[in-house]
mmCIF file of C-alpha atoms in Angstrom:
data_model
loop_
_atom_site.group_PDB
_atom_site.id
_atom_site.type_symbol
_atom_site.label_atom_id
_atom_site.label_comp_id
_atom_site.label_asym_id
_atom_site.label_seq_id
_atom_site.Cartn_x
_atom_site.Cartn_y
_atom_site.Cartn_z
ATOM 1 C CA MET A 7 94.041 -51.913 -34.619
ATOM 2 C CA PRO A 8 92.230 -50.152 -37.480
ATOM 3 C CA HIS A 9 89.630 -47.561 -36.546
ATOM 4 C CA ALA A 10 86.984 -48.815 -38.947
ATOM 5 C CA LEU A 11 86.209 -52.048 -40.751
ATOM 6 C CA PRO A 12 85.903 -52.106 -44.566
ATOM 7 C CA SER A 13 82.288 -51.365 -45.484
ATOM 8 C CA LYS A 14 81.997 -54.532 -47.581
ATOM 9 C CA LEU A 15 83.013 -56.681 -44.600
ATOM 10 C CA VAL A 16 80.608 -54.812 -42.302
ATOM 11 C CA HIS A 17 77.733 -55.398 -44.736
ATOM 12 C CA ARG A 18 78.546 -59.102 -44.982
ATOM 13 C CA LEU A 19 78.746 -59.544 -41.194
ATOM 14 C CA VAL A 20 75.556 -57.538 -40.633
ATOM 15 C CA THR A 21 73.822 -59.723 -43.237
ATOM 16 C CA LEU A 22 74.956 -62.890 -41.472
ATOM 17 C CA ASN A 23 73.699 -61.566 -38.137
ATOM 18 C CA ALA A 24 70.383 -60.664 -39.774
ATOM 19 C CA MET A 25 70.002 -64.170 -41.215
ATOM 20 C CA SER A 26 70.832 -65.711 -37.843
ATOM 21 C CA SER A 27 68.321 -63.400 -36.178
ATOM 22 C CA TYR A 28 65.627 -64.462 -38.658
ATOM 23 C CA LEU A 29 66.227 -68.118 -37.871
ATOM 24 C CA MET A 30 66.373 -67.628 -34.103
ATOM 25 C CA GLY A 31 63.354 -65.316 -34.255
ATOM 26 C CA SER A 32 61.310 -68.085 -35.827
ATOM 27 C CA ILE A 33 62.445 -70.536 -33.148
ATOM 28 C CA GLY A 34 61.712 -68.100 -30.319
ATOM 29 C CA PHE A 35 58.283 -67.142 -31.642
ATOM 30 C CA SER A 36 57.255 -70.734 -32.298
ATOM 31 C CA ILE A 37 57.722 -71.610 -28.617
ATOM 32 C CA GLN A 38 54.282 -70.049 -28.175
ATOM 33 C CA LEU A 39 52.994 -72.401 -30.890
ATOM 34 C CA ILE A 40 54.710 -75.566 -29.666
ATOM 35 C CA LYS A 41 53.156 -74.761 -26.273
ATOM 36 C CA ARG A 42 49.767 -75.210 -27.930
ATOM 37 C CA ASP A 43 50.865 -78.312 -29.875
ATOM 38 C CA PHE A 44 51.989 -80.062 -26.687
ATOM 39 C CA ASP A 45 49.234 -78.510 -24.512
ATOM 40 C CA LEU A 46 51.735 -76.974 -22.073
ATOM 41 C CA THR A 47 51.307 -74.235 -19.520
ATOM 42 C CA ARG A 48 53.323 -71.040 -20.058
ATOM 43 C CA VAL A 49 55.552 -71.964 -17.109
ATOM 44 C CA VAL A 50 56.378 -75.408 -18.526
ATOM 45 C CA ALA A 51 56.853 -74.043 -22.054
ATOM 46 C CA ALA A 52 59.387 -71.576 -20.626
ATOM 47 C CA TRP A 53 61.797 -74.523 -20.171
ATOM 48 C CA HIS A 54 62.641 -73.948 -23.837
ATOM 49 C CA ASN A 55 63.808 -70.459 -22.896
ATOM 50 C CA ILE A 56 65.737 -71.769 -19.903
ATOM 51 C CA GLY A 57 67.556 -74.220 -22.168
ATOM 52 C CA TRP A 58 68.232 -71.388 -24.604
ATOM 53 C CA ALA A 59 69.630 -69.285 -21.761
ATOM 54 C CA SER A 60 71.929 -72.060 -20.559
ATOM 55 C CA ALA A 61 73.407 -72.385 -24.035
ATOM 56 C CA LEU A 62 74.035 -68.644 -24.300
ATOM 57 C CA VAL A 63 75.891 -68.532 -20.977
ATOM 58 C CA PHE A 64 77.984 -71.697 -21.215
ATOM 59 C CA ILE A 65 78.878 -71.491 -24.893
ATOM 60 C CA SER A 66 79.958 -67.854 -24.444
ATOM 61 C CA LEU A 67 82.387 -68.941 -21.733
ATOM 62 C CA ILE A 68 83.700 -71.851 -23.802
ATOM 63 C CA LEU A 69 84.114 -69.620 -26.855
ATOM 64 C CA LEU A 70 86.388 -67.247 -24.938
ATOM 65 C CA GLY A 71 88.968 -69.998 -24.582
ATOM 66 C CA HIS A 72 88.529 -71.769 -27.919
ATOM 67 C CA GLY A 73 87.211 -69.164 -30.378
ATOM 68 C CA HIS A 74 90.708 -67.994 -31.379
ATOM 69 C CA ARG A 75 92.095 -71.412 -32.269
ATOM 70 C CA ARG A 76 90.929 -71.278 -35.885
ATOM 71 C CA PRO A 77 90.155 -68.579 -38.459
ATOM 72 C CA ALA A 78 87.003 -66.655 -37.591
ATOM 73 C CA HIS A 79 85.190 -67.736 -40.757
ATOM 74 C CA GLN A 80 85.586 -71.391 -39.791
ATOM 75 C CA THR A 81 84.110 -70.684 -36.350
ATOM 76 C CA ILE A 82 81.162 -68.878 -37.968
ATOM 77 C CA ARG A 83 80.526 -71.785 -40.371
ATOM 78 C CA ILE A 84 80.581 -74.285 -37.499
ATOM 79 C CA GLY A 85 77.997 -72.170 -35.701
ATOM 80 C CA TRP A 86 75.729 -72.120 -38.750
ATOM 81 C CA ALA A 87 75.960 -75.878 -39.265
ATOM 82 C CA VAL A 88 74.932 -76.418 -35.629
ATOM 83 C CA MET A 89 72.030 -73.960 -36.038
ATOM 84 C CA ILE A 90 70.662 -75.772 -39.084
ATOM 85 C CA PHE A 91 70.832 -79.157 -37.372
ATOM 86 C CA GLY A 92 69.185 -77.870 -34.194
ATOM 87 C CA SER A 93 66.376 -76.146 -36.104
ATOM 88 C CA LEU A 94 65.475 -79.309 -38.003
ATOM 89 C CA ALA A 95 65.558 -81.360 -34.799
ATOM 90 C CA TYR A 96 63.249 -78.816 -33.153
ATOM 91 C CA CYS A 97 60.723 -78.941 -35.992
ATOM 92 C CA LEU A 98 60.669 -82.759 -35.894
ATOM 93 C CA SER A 99 60.322 -82.976 -32.097
ATOM 94 C CA PRO A 100 57.417 -85.181 -30.940
ATOM 95 C CA ASN A 101 57.368 -83.799 -27.386
ATOM 96 C CA ILE A 102 59.060 -81.375 -25.009
ATOM 97 C CA PHE A 103 61.794 -83.880 -24.118
ATOM 98 C CA PHE A 104 63.085 -83.544 -27.669
ATOM 99 C CA SER A 105 62.213 -79.909 -28.355
ATOM 100 C CA VAL A 106 64.102 -78.441 -25.366
ATOM 101 C CA PRO A 107 67.448 -80.120 -26.266
ATOM 102 C CA ALA A 108 66.888 -79.054 -29.888
ATOM 103 C CA VAL A 109 66.510 -75.429 -28.770
ATOM 104 C CA ILE A 110 69.743 -75.760 -26.749
ATOM 105 C CA ILE A 111 71.591 -77.032 -29.841
ATOM 106 C CA THR A 112 70.217 -74.261 -32.043
ATOM 107 C CA ALA A 113 71.032 -71.558 -29.501
ATOM 108 C CA SER A 114 74.571 -72.948 -29.132
ATOM 109 C CA GLY A 115 75.115 -72.529 -32.863
ATOM 110 C CA SER A 116 73.784 -68.975 -32.764
ATOM 111 C CA VAL A 117 76.242 -68.071 -29.989
ATOM 112 C CA ILE A 118 79.211 -69.572 -31.844
ATOM 113 C CA ALA A 119 78.419 -67.636 -35.020
ATOM 114 C CA GLY A 120 76.889 -64.522 -33.448
ATOM 115 C CA ASN A 121 79.492 -63.813 -30.766
ATOM 116 C CA THR A 122 82.258 -64.075 -33.354
ATOM 117 C CA THR A 123 80.691 -61.636 -35.821
ATOM 118 C CA THR A 124 79.559 -59.228 -33.085
ATOM 119 C CA ALA A 125 83.026 -59.126 -31.506
ATOM 120 C CA ILE A 126 84.507 -58.187 -34.897
ATOM 121 C CA LEU A 127 81.876 -55.492 -35.502
ATOM 122 C CA GLY A 128 82.278 -54.017 -32.026
ATOM 123 C CA ALA A 129 86.075 -54.063 -31.824
ATOM 124 C CA HIS A 130 86.587 -50.831 -33.797
ATOM 125 C CA SER A 131 85.843 -47.844 -31.593
ATOM 126 C CA LYS A 132 85.214 -45.344 -34.385
ATOM 127 C CA THR A 133 82.191 -47.221 -35.706
ATOM 128 C CA ALA A 134 81.236 -49.518 -32.805
ATOM 129 C CA MET A 135 78.043 -47.703 -31.745
ATOM 130 C CA LYS A 136 76.875 -47.251 -35.336
ATOM 131 C CA ASN A 137 77.621 -50.920 -36.108
ATOM 132 C CA MET A 138 75.705 -52.084 -33.028
ATOM 133 C CA PHE A 139 72.603 -50.049 -33.881
ATOM 134 C CA ARG A 140 72.806 -51.262 -37.497
ATOM 135 C CA SER A 141 73.472 -54.918 -36.714
ATOM 136 C CA THR A 142 70.958 -55.246 -33.885
ATOM 137 C CA GLY A 143 68.385 -53.128 -35.727
ATOM 138 C CA ILE A 144 68.488 -55.031 -38.997
ATOM 139 C CA GLY A 145 68.843 -58.290 -37.065
ATOM 140 C CA LEU A 146 65.758 -57.630 -34.981
ATOM 141 C CA PHE A 147 63.844 -56.471 -38.059
ATOM 142 C CA MET A 148 64.555 -59.842 -39.669
ATOM 143 C CA ALA A 149 63.715 -61.595 -36.385
ATOM 144 C CA SER A 150 60.358 -59.801 -36.598
ATOM 145 C CA VAL A 151 59.834 -60.833 -40.210
ATOM 146 C CA SER A 152 60.081 -64.522 -39.370
ATOM 147 C CA PRO A 153 57.039 -64.599 -37.029
ATOM 148 C CA THR A 154 55.117 -62.579 -39.634
ATOM 149 C CA VAL A 155 55.960 -65.215 -42.246
ATOM 150 C CA ILE A 156 54.776 -67.924 -39.837
ATOM 151 C CA GLY A 157 51.598 -65.946 -39.196
ATOM 152 C CA LEU A 158 50.901 -65.517 -42.910
ATOM 153 C CA THR A 159 51.571 -69.162 -43.772
ATOM 154 C CA THR A 160 49.297 -70.360 -40.974
ATOM 155 C CA GLN A 161 46.544 -68.286 -42.570
ATOM 156 C CA VAL A 162 46.736 -70.594 -45.610
ATOM 157 C CA GLU A 163 46.958 -73.764 -43.487
ATOM 158 C CA ILE A 164 50.707 -74.364 -43.915
ATOM 159 C CA PRO A 165 52.004 -75.912 -40.654
ATOM 160 C CA TRP A 166 54.410 -73.667 -38.773
ATOM 161 C CA ARG A 167 56.917 -76.522 -38.481
ATOM 162 C CA ALA A 168 57.131 -76.812 -42.276
ATOM 163 C CA THR A 169 57.731 -73.058 -42.567
ATOM 164 C CA VAL A 170 60.474 -72.992 -39.930
ATOM 165 C CA ALA A 171 62.259 -76.102 -41.248
ATOM 166 C CA THR A 172 62.215 -74.958 -44.867
ATOM 167 C CA THR A 173 63.513 -71.464 -44.124
ATOM 168 C CA ALA A 174 66.189 -72.851 -41.781
ATOM 169 C CA VAL A 175 67.643 -75.000 -44.558
ATOM 170 C CA LEU A 176 67.438 -72.305 -47.241
ATOM 171 C CA ILE A 177 68.885 -69.524 -45.091
ATOM 172 C CA GLY A 178 71.522 -71.820 -43.616
ATOM 173 C CA VAL A 179 72.839 -72.900 -47.017
ATOM 174 C CA VAL A 180 73.082 -69.290 -48.191
ATOM 175 C CA ALA A 181 74.804 -68.233 -44.962
ATOM 176 C CA LEU A 182 77.440 -70.956 -45.279
ATOM 177 C CA LYS A 183 78.234 -69.717 -48.784
ATOM 178 C CA ILE A 184 78.546 -66.002 -47.972
ATOM 179 C CA VAL A 185 80.730 -66.212 -44.836
ATOM 180 C CA PRO A 186 83.736 -63.984 -45.685
ATOM 181 C CA GLU A 187 87.267 -65.290 -45.409
ATOM 182 C CA LEU A 188 88.739 -63.974 -42.168
ATOM 183 C CA GLU A 189 92.134 -64.415 -40.572
ATOM 184 C CA ALA A 190 92.577 -66.171 -37.264
ATOM 185 C CA ARG A 191 92.502 -63.681 -34.435
ATOM 186 C CA PRO A 192 95.566 -63.521 -32.153
ATOM 187 C CA GLU A 193 95.773 -66.415 -29.698
ATOM 188 C CA ARG A 194 94.817 -65.235 -26.232
ATOM 189 C CA GLU A 195 96.893 -65.721 -23.109
ATOM 190 C CA MET A 196 95.087 -67.294 -20.157
ATOM 191 C CA HIS A 197 94.939 -63.967 -18.296
ATOM 192 C CA ASP A 198 93.319 -62.425 -21.411
ATOM 193 C CA ILE A 199 90.617 -65.096 -21.477
ATOM 194 C CA ARG A 200 89.520 -64.889 -17.848
ATOM 195 C CA ILE A 201 86.850 -62.281 -17.101
ATOM 196 C CA VAL A 202 87.719 -60.023 -14.180
ATOM 197 C CA TRP A 203 84.443 -59.502 -12.358
ATOM 198 C CA ASN A 204 84.914 -55.913 -11.229
ATOM 199 C CA SER A 205 82.074 -53.444 -10.641
ATOM 200 C CA THR A 206 82.026 -52.363 -14.296
ATOM 201 C CA MET A 207 81.622 -55.898 -15.676
ATOM 202 C CA ILE A 208 78.933 -56.714 -13.114
ATOM 203 C CA ALA A 209 77.105 -53.529 -14.118
ATOM 204 C CA ILE A 210 77.358 -54.518 -17.805
ATOM 205 C CA LEU A 211 75.971 -57.986 -16.983
ATOM 206 C CA ILE A 212 72.994 -56.633 -15.039
ATOM 207 C CA PHE A 213 72.385 -53.844 -17.565
ATOM 208 C CA ALA A 214 72.263 -56.433 -20.362
ATOM 209 C CA PHE A 215 69.893 -58.563 -18.299
ATOM 210 C CA MET A 216 67.520 -55.645 -17.638
ATOM 211 C CA THR A 217 67.421 -54.312 -21.203
ATOM 212 C CA ILE A 218 66.817 -57.760 -22.684
ATOM 213 C CA THR A 219 64.210 -58.456 -20.001
ATOM 214 C CA MET A 220 62.217 -55.446 -21.216
ATOM 215 C CA GLU A 221 62.529 -56.584 -24.831
ATOM 216 C CA ILE A 222 61.552 -60.200 -24.201
ATOM 217 C CA SER A 223 58.806 -59.459 -21.687
ATOM 218 C CA LEU A 224 57.059 -57.162 -24.146
ATOM 219 C CA SER A 225 56.260 -59.942 -26.629
ATOM 220 C CA ALA A 226 56.985 -63.225 -24.824
ATOM 221 C CA TRP A 227 53.329 -64.179 -24.460
ATOM 222 C CA ALA A 228 51.773 -61.546 -26.733
ATOM 223 C CA ILE A 229 49.587 -64.134 -28.488
ATOM 224 C CA ASP A 230 48.014 -65.165 -25.193
ATOM 225 C CA LEU A 231 47.680 -61.509 -24.155
ATOM 226 C CA LEU A 232 45.780 -60.542 -27.316
ATOM 227 C CA THR A 233 43.563 -63.642 -27.347
ATOM 228 C CA GLU A 234 42.687 -63.092 -23.682
ATOM 229 C CA ARG A 235 41.518 -59.594 -24.614
ATOM 230 C CA GLY A 236 39.257 -60.732 -27.438
ATOM 231 C CA SER A 237 41.406 -61.365 -30.511
ATOM 232 C CA GLN A 238 41.073 -64.531 -32.614
ATOM 233 C CA VAL A 239 44.080 -66.887 -32.450
ATOM 234 C CA LYS A 240 45.078 -66.514 -36.117
ATOM 235 C CA THR A 241 44.750 -62.731 -35.870
ATOM 236 C CA ALA A 242 46.756 -62.700 -32.645
ATOM 237 C CA VAL A 243 49.541 -64.757 -34.267
ATOM 238 C CA LEU A 244 49.760 -62.143 -37.017
ATOM 239 C CA PHE A 245 49.495 -58.971 -34.894
ATOM 240 C CA ALA A 246 51.704 -60.238 -32.060
ATOM 241 C CA THR A 247 54.603 -59.796 -34.498
ATOM 242 C CA VAL A 248 54.008 -56.059 -35.023
ATOM 243 C CA ALA A 249 55.638 -54.588 -31.893
ATOM 244 C CA PRO A 250 59.150 -55.986 -32.523
ATOM 245 C CA TYR A 251 59.239 -54.153 -35.866
ATOM 246 C CA PHE A 252 59.172 -50.878 -33.962
ATOM 247 C CA VAL A 253 62.037 -52.026 -31.736
ATOM 248 C CA ALA A 254 64.022 -52.729 -34.904
ATOM 249 C CA LEU A 255 63.055 -49.524 -36.726
ATOM 250 C CA ALA A 256 64.169 -47.400 -33.760
ATOM 251 C CA ARG A 257 67.614 -49.008 -33.948
ATOM 252 C CA ILE A 258 67.858 -48.732 -37.733
ATOM 253 C CA TYR A 259 66.984 -45.026 -37.530
ATOM 254 C CA LEU A 260 69.699 -44.442 -34.919
ATOM 255 C CA SER A 261 72.234 -46.307 -37.090
ATOM 256 C CA THR A 262 71.950 -43.488 -39.647
ATOM 257 C CA LYS A 263 73.359 -40.992 -37.132
ATOM 258 C CA ASP A 264 77.078 -40.301 -36.843
ATOM 259 C CA GLU A 265 76.869 -39.239 -33.178
ATOM 260 C CA HIS A 266 74.559 -40.484 -30.442
ATOM 261 C CA ASN A 267 73.527 -38.446 -27.418
ATOM 262 C CA LEU A 268 72.881 -41.430 -25.213
ATOM 263 C CA HIS A 269 71.267 -39.482 -22.387
ATOM 264 C CA ARG A 270 68.723 -37.901 -24.738
ATOM 265 C CA ILE A 271 68.033 -41.280 -26.353
ATOM 266 C CA TRP A 272 67.478 -42.833 -22.930
ATOM 267 C CA GLN A 273 65.087 -40.040 -21.916
ATOM 268 C CA PHE A 274 62.977 -40.800 -24.995
ATOM 269 C CA SER A 275 63.100 -44.511 -24.198
ATOM 270 C CA PHE A 276 62.030 -43.952 -20.598
ATOM 271 C CA VAL A 277 58.970 -41.913 -21.586
ATOM 272 C CA ALA A 278 57.919 -44.266 -24.409
ATOM 273 C CA ILE A 279 58.372 -47.463 -22.383
ATOM 274 C CA SER A 280 56.538 -46.052 -19.381
ATOM 275 C CA SER A 281 53.553 -44.730 -21.352
ATOM 276 C CA GLY A 282 53.268 -47.770 -23.626
ATOM 277 C CA THR A 283 53.491 -50.272 -20.798
ATOM 278 C CA LEU A 284 50.925 -48.410 -18.713
ATOM 279 C CA LEU A 285 48.558 -48.455 -21.696
ATOM 280 C CA VAL A 286 48.982 -52.243 -21.960
ATOM 281 C CA ILE A 287 48.341 -52.628 -18.221
ATOM 282 C CA PHE A 288 45.148 -50.566 -18.149
ATOM 283 C CA ALA A 289 43.728 -51.390 -21.616
ATOM 284 C CA SER A 290 41.004 -53.988 -22.067
ATOM 285 C CA SER A 291 40.607 -54.092 -25.869
ATOM 286 C CA PRO A 292 43.088 -55.800 -28.221
ATOM 287 C CA THR A 293 43.398 -52.583 -30.276
ATOM 288 C CA LEU A 294 44.542 -50.434 -27.351
ATOM 289 C CA THR A 295 46.741 -53.268 -26.104
ATOM 290 C CA LEU A 296 48.476 -53.441 -29.490
ATOM 291 C CA ALA A 297 48.932 -49.644 -29.482
ATOM 292 C CA GLY A 298 50.589 -49.858 -26.073
ATOM 293 C CA LEU A 299 52.904 -52.623 -27.259
ATOM 294 C CA ILE A 300 53.974 -50.527 -30.258
ATOM 295 C CA ILE A 301 54.668 -47.384 -28.178
ATOM 296 C CA ALA A 302 56.697 -49.364 -25.634
ATOM 297 C CA ALA A 303 58.556 -51.154 -28.448
ATOM 298 C CA ALA A 304 59.767 -47.869 -29.947
ATOM 299 C CA GLY A 305 61.241 -46.964 -26.562
ATOM 300 C CA ILE A 306 62.777 -50.370 -25.923
ATOM 301 C CA GLY A 307 64.520 -50.328 -29.321
ATOM 302 C CA PRO A 308 67.708 -48.421 -28.410
ATOM 303 C CA CYS A 309 68.233 -50.034 -24.996
ATOM 304 C CA ALA A 310 69.882 -53.362 -25.845
ATOM 305 C CA SER A 311 71.991 -51.725 -28.579
ATOM 306 C CA ILE A 312 73.385 -49.312 -26.006
ATOM 307 C CA ALA A 313 74.060 -52.242 -23.670
ATOM 308 C CA ILE A 314 75.925 -54.259 -26.306
ATOM 309 C CA ALA A 315 77.951 -51.211 -27.399
ATOM 310 C CA ASN A 316 78.946 -50.605 -23.777
ATOM 311 C CA ALA A 317 80.001 -54.250 -23.548
ATOM 312 C CA SER A 318 82.029 -54.232 -26.776
ATOM 313 C CA SER A 319 83.938 -51.116 -25.644
ATOM 314 C CA SER A 320 84.814 -52.679 -22.280
ATOM 315 C CA ALA A 321 88.298 -52.011 -20.941
ATOM 316 C CA GLN A 322 88.798 -55.803 -20.793
ATOM 317 C CA GLY A 323 88.365 -56.119 -24.552
ATOM 318 C CA SER A 324 85.502 -56.709 -26.929
ATOM 319 C CA ASP A 325 85.543 -60.535 -26.632
ATOM 320 C CA ARG A 326 85.096 -60.508 -22.872
ATOM 321 C CA GLY A 327 82.651 -57.620 -22.991
ATOM 322 C CA ILE A 328 80.457 -59.365 -25.576
ATOM 323 C CA ALA A 329 80.654 -62.611 -23.573
ATOM 324 C CA VAL A 330 79.393 -60.793 -20.461
ATOM 325 C CA PHE A 331 76.587 -59.166 -22.457
ATOM 326 C CA VAL A 332 75.515 -62.535 -23.886
ATOM 327 C CA MET A 333 75.556 -64.053 -20.389
ATOM 328 C CA GLY A 334 73.191 -61.311 -19.212
ATOM 329 C CA MET A 335 71.062 -61.840 -22.293
ATOM 330 C CA GLY A 336 71.074 -65.584 -21.716
ATOM 331 C CA ILE A 337 69.948 -65.304 -18.113
ATOM 332 C CA SER A 338 67.171 -62.974 -19.242
ATOM 333 C CA ASN A 339 66.131 -65.305 -22.081
ATOM 334 C CA GLY A 340 65.673 -68.065 -19.540
ATOM 335 C CA THR A 341 64.033 -66.188 -16.706
ATOM 336 C CA SER A 342 61.915 -63.483 -18.381
ATOM 337 C CA PRO A 343 59.384 -65.728 -20.174
ATOM 338 C CA TRP A 344 59.127 -67.905 -17.056
ATOM 339 C CA ILE A 345 58.519 -64.880 -14.804
ATOM 340 C CA MET A 346 56.006 -63.399 -17.257
ATOM 341 C CA GLY A 347 54.281 -66.776 -17.574
ATOM 342 C CA PHE A 348 54.131 -67.333 -13.811
ATOM 343 C CA VAL A 349 52.889 -63.837 -12.969
ATOM 344 C CA SER A 350 50.354 -63.731 -15.828
ATOM 345 C CA GLU A 351 48.888 -67.143 -14.976
ATOM 346 C CA ASN A 352 48.593 -66.343 -11.271
ATOM 347 C CA PHE A 353 47.945 -62.581 -11.164
ATOM 348 C CA GLY A 354 46.978 -61.606 -14.719
ATOM 349 C CA PHE A 355 48.714 -59.827 -17.579
ATOM 350 C CA ALA A 356 48.313 -56.383 -16.004
ATOM 351 C CA ALA A 357 50.566 -57.476 -13.136
ATOM 352 C CA ALA A 358 52.968 -59.275 -15.483
ATOM 353 C CA TYR A 359 53.645 -56.149 -17.544
ATOM 354 C CA GLY A 360 54.595 -54.342 -14.351
ATOM 355 C CA VAL A 361 57.831 -56.368 -14.625
ATOM 356 C CA ILE A 362 58.835 -54.122 -17.540
ATOM 357 C CA LEU A 363 58.433 -50.989 -15.428
ATOM 358 C CA ILE A 364 60.602 -52.456 -12.651
ATOM 359 C CA ALA A 365 63.278 -53.420 -15.211
ATOM 360 C CA LEU A 366 63.106 -49.911 -16.697
ATOM 361 C CA VAL A 367 63.820 -48.210 -13.366
ATOM 362 C CA LEU A 368 66.729 -50.538 -12.548
ATOM 363 C CA SER A 369 68.236 -50.307 -16.050
ATOM 364 C CA THR A 370 68.036 -46.496 -15.881
ATOM 365 C CA LEU A 371 70.132 -46.499 -12.711
ATOM 366 C CA LEU A 372 72.701 -48.754 -14.391
ATOM 367 C CA PHE A 373 72.683 -46.650 -17.558
ATOM 368 C CA VAL A 374 73.641 -43.579 -15.533
ATOM 369 C CA LYS A 375 76.448 -45.523 -13.824
ATOM 370 C CA ILE A 376 77.957 -46.933 -17.048
ATOM 371 C CA ASN A 377 77.502 -43.995 -19.455
ATOM 372 C CA GLN A 378 79.268 -40.922 -18.151
ATOM 373 C CA LYS A 379 79.968 -39.314 -21.543
ATOM 374 C CA GLU A 380 77.321 -37.446 -23.481
ATOM 375 C CA THR A 381 78.039 -38.991 -26.872
ATOM 376 C CA ILE A 382 79.630 -42.093 -28.343
#
C-alpha cells in the first residue's frame, strides 16, 4: 500500500467531504428551526437526531459488506444522490412524521459517501493524521458556514427551507460531477468484514461517542440557550453558528503541522473545554455565554479528529475502524441532543452543560488508554 495519496486526489476527496459537511450541517442546524415550525419540545425534536443516529450505525455496518462490490466513485455518487433526495424531502415535510424519515434518508447518503472517502483518506499511515485534521477541519468549517448562510437569509425574510433546498441541489450537482474516478477496492473475505469487538475497538467506539458528545452538546440547542439569556431569536440564529467555526479552525491549524504531540494537544483541549464550559454554566448574559462557547469550541476542535485518526489506524483495518467510529458518532448524534434537551428542560441549561464536563473526563481516560505514543 502506498504511504501517501496523490495530493490532487486528497484535495478532491477533502472537497467532497467539505461539501457533504455543508449539506449535513444545514440539515442538523435546521432541526432547531423545524422544532419551532412544528411547535415541538426539544425532547420530541431530538427524534430527528435519533433517526440520524440509526442511519449512521446501520448503514456503516451494511457498507462494510457491500462497499467493495463496485468502484469507490460509484459508491460515492450513490451516496450523493441519496443525500440530495433526502434533503429535498426534508425541506418539503409537512410534519415530523415526514421530516424524521427524510433525515434518515439524508444521513444514509452521507454515510455511504462519507465513509468511503474517509476510509481512503485514512488508509495511508504517513499522512493519516494530517488528512484527518484537514478533512474534518475544513468539513466542519463548511458545516459552520451553512447555518450562517441560513441565519443571514432569514434576516432578509428568505425561508430557511428555501435556502436549504436550493443549496442541496446546487452542491449535490457539483459534487456528482467532481467525484474522481477510483478503482474498486479489493473484495473482502467474510472474516475481514466482521468487526472483532476486542478492548481496543470498544475503546475506540466509546472514545468516538464521548468526543462527538462534547461537540454536539456544545451547540445542539445554542439558539434556545442564547434566547433564554436575553438574545433576540434572529440574533441567536446568527450567533449560535459562531462556536463551531472555532472547532473547525483548531483542526485546520493542526493540519498544517507535520507532527502532532497528541498529549500536549489534549492538555490544551482539557483546559479550554473546562474553562469555556464553566463560563457557560455560570454566565447569565448572552455575551459571556457566547464567549464561553467559543473558548470551549477551540478545545473541542482536535478531539474528534484524534478519535477518527485512531479509528482509521486500527489494527483491524481502516474500513472497520472508520465503521466503529461512525457507530460511536451515530449513537452520540442520537442521544446527545435528547439528553441535552431533557436536562435543559427539566433542570436548566447550567445543568445540561455539565454533560460536557462528564464527557471530557471520560474521554480523557480513554485517550490515555488508546494513545500510548507521543506523536503520530
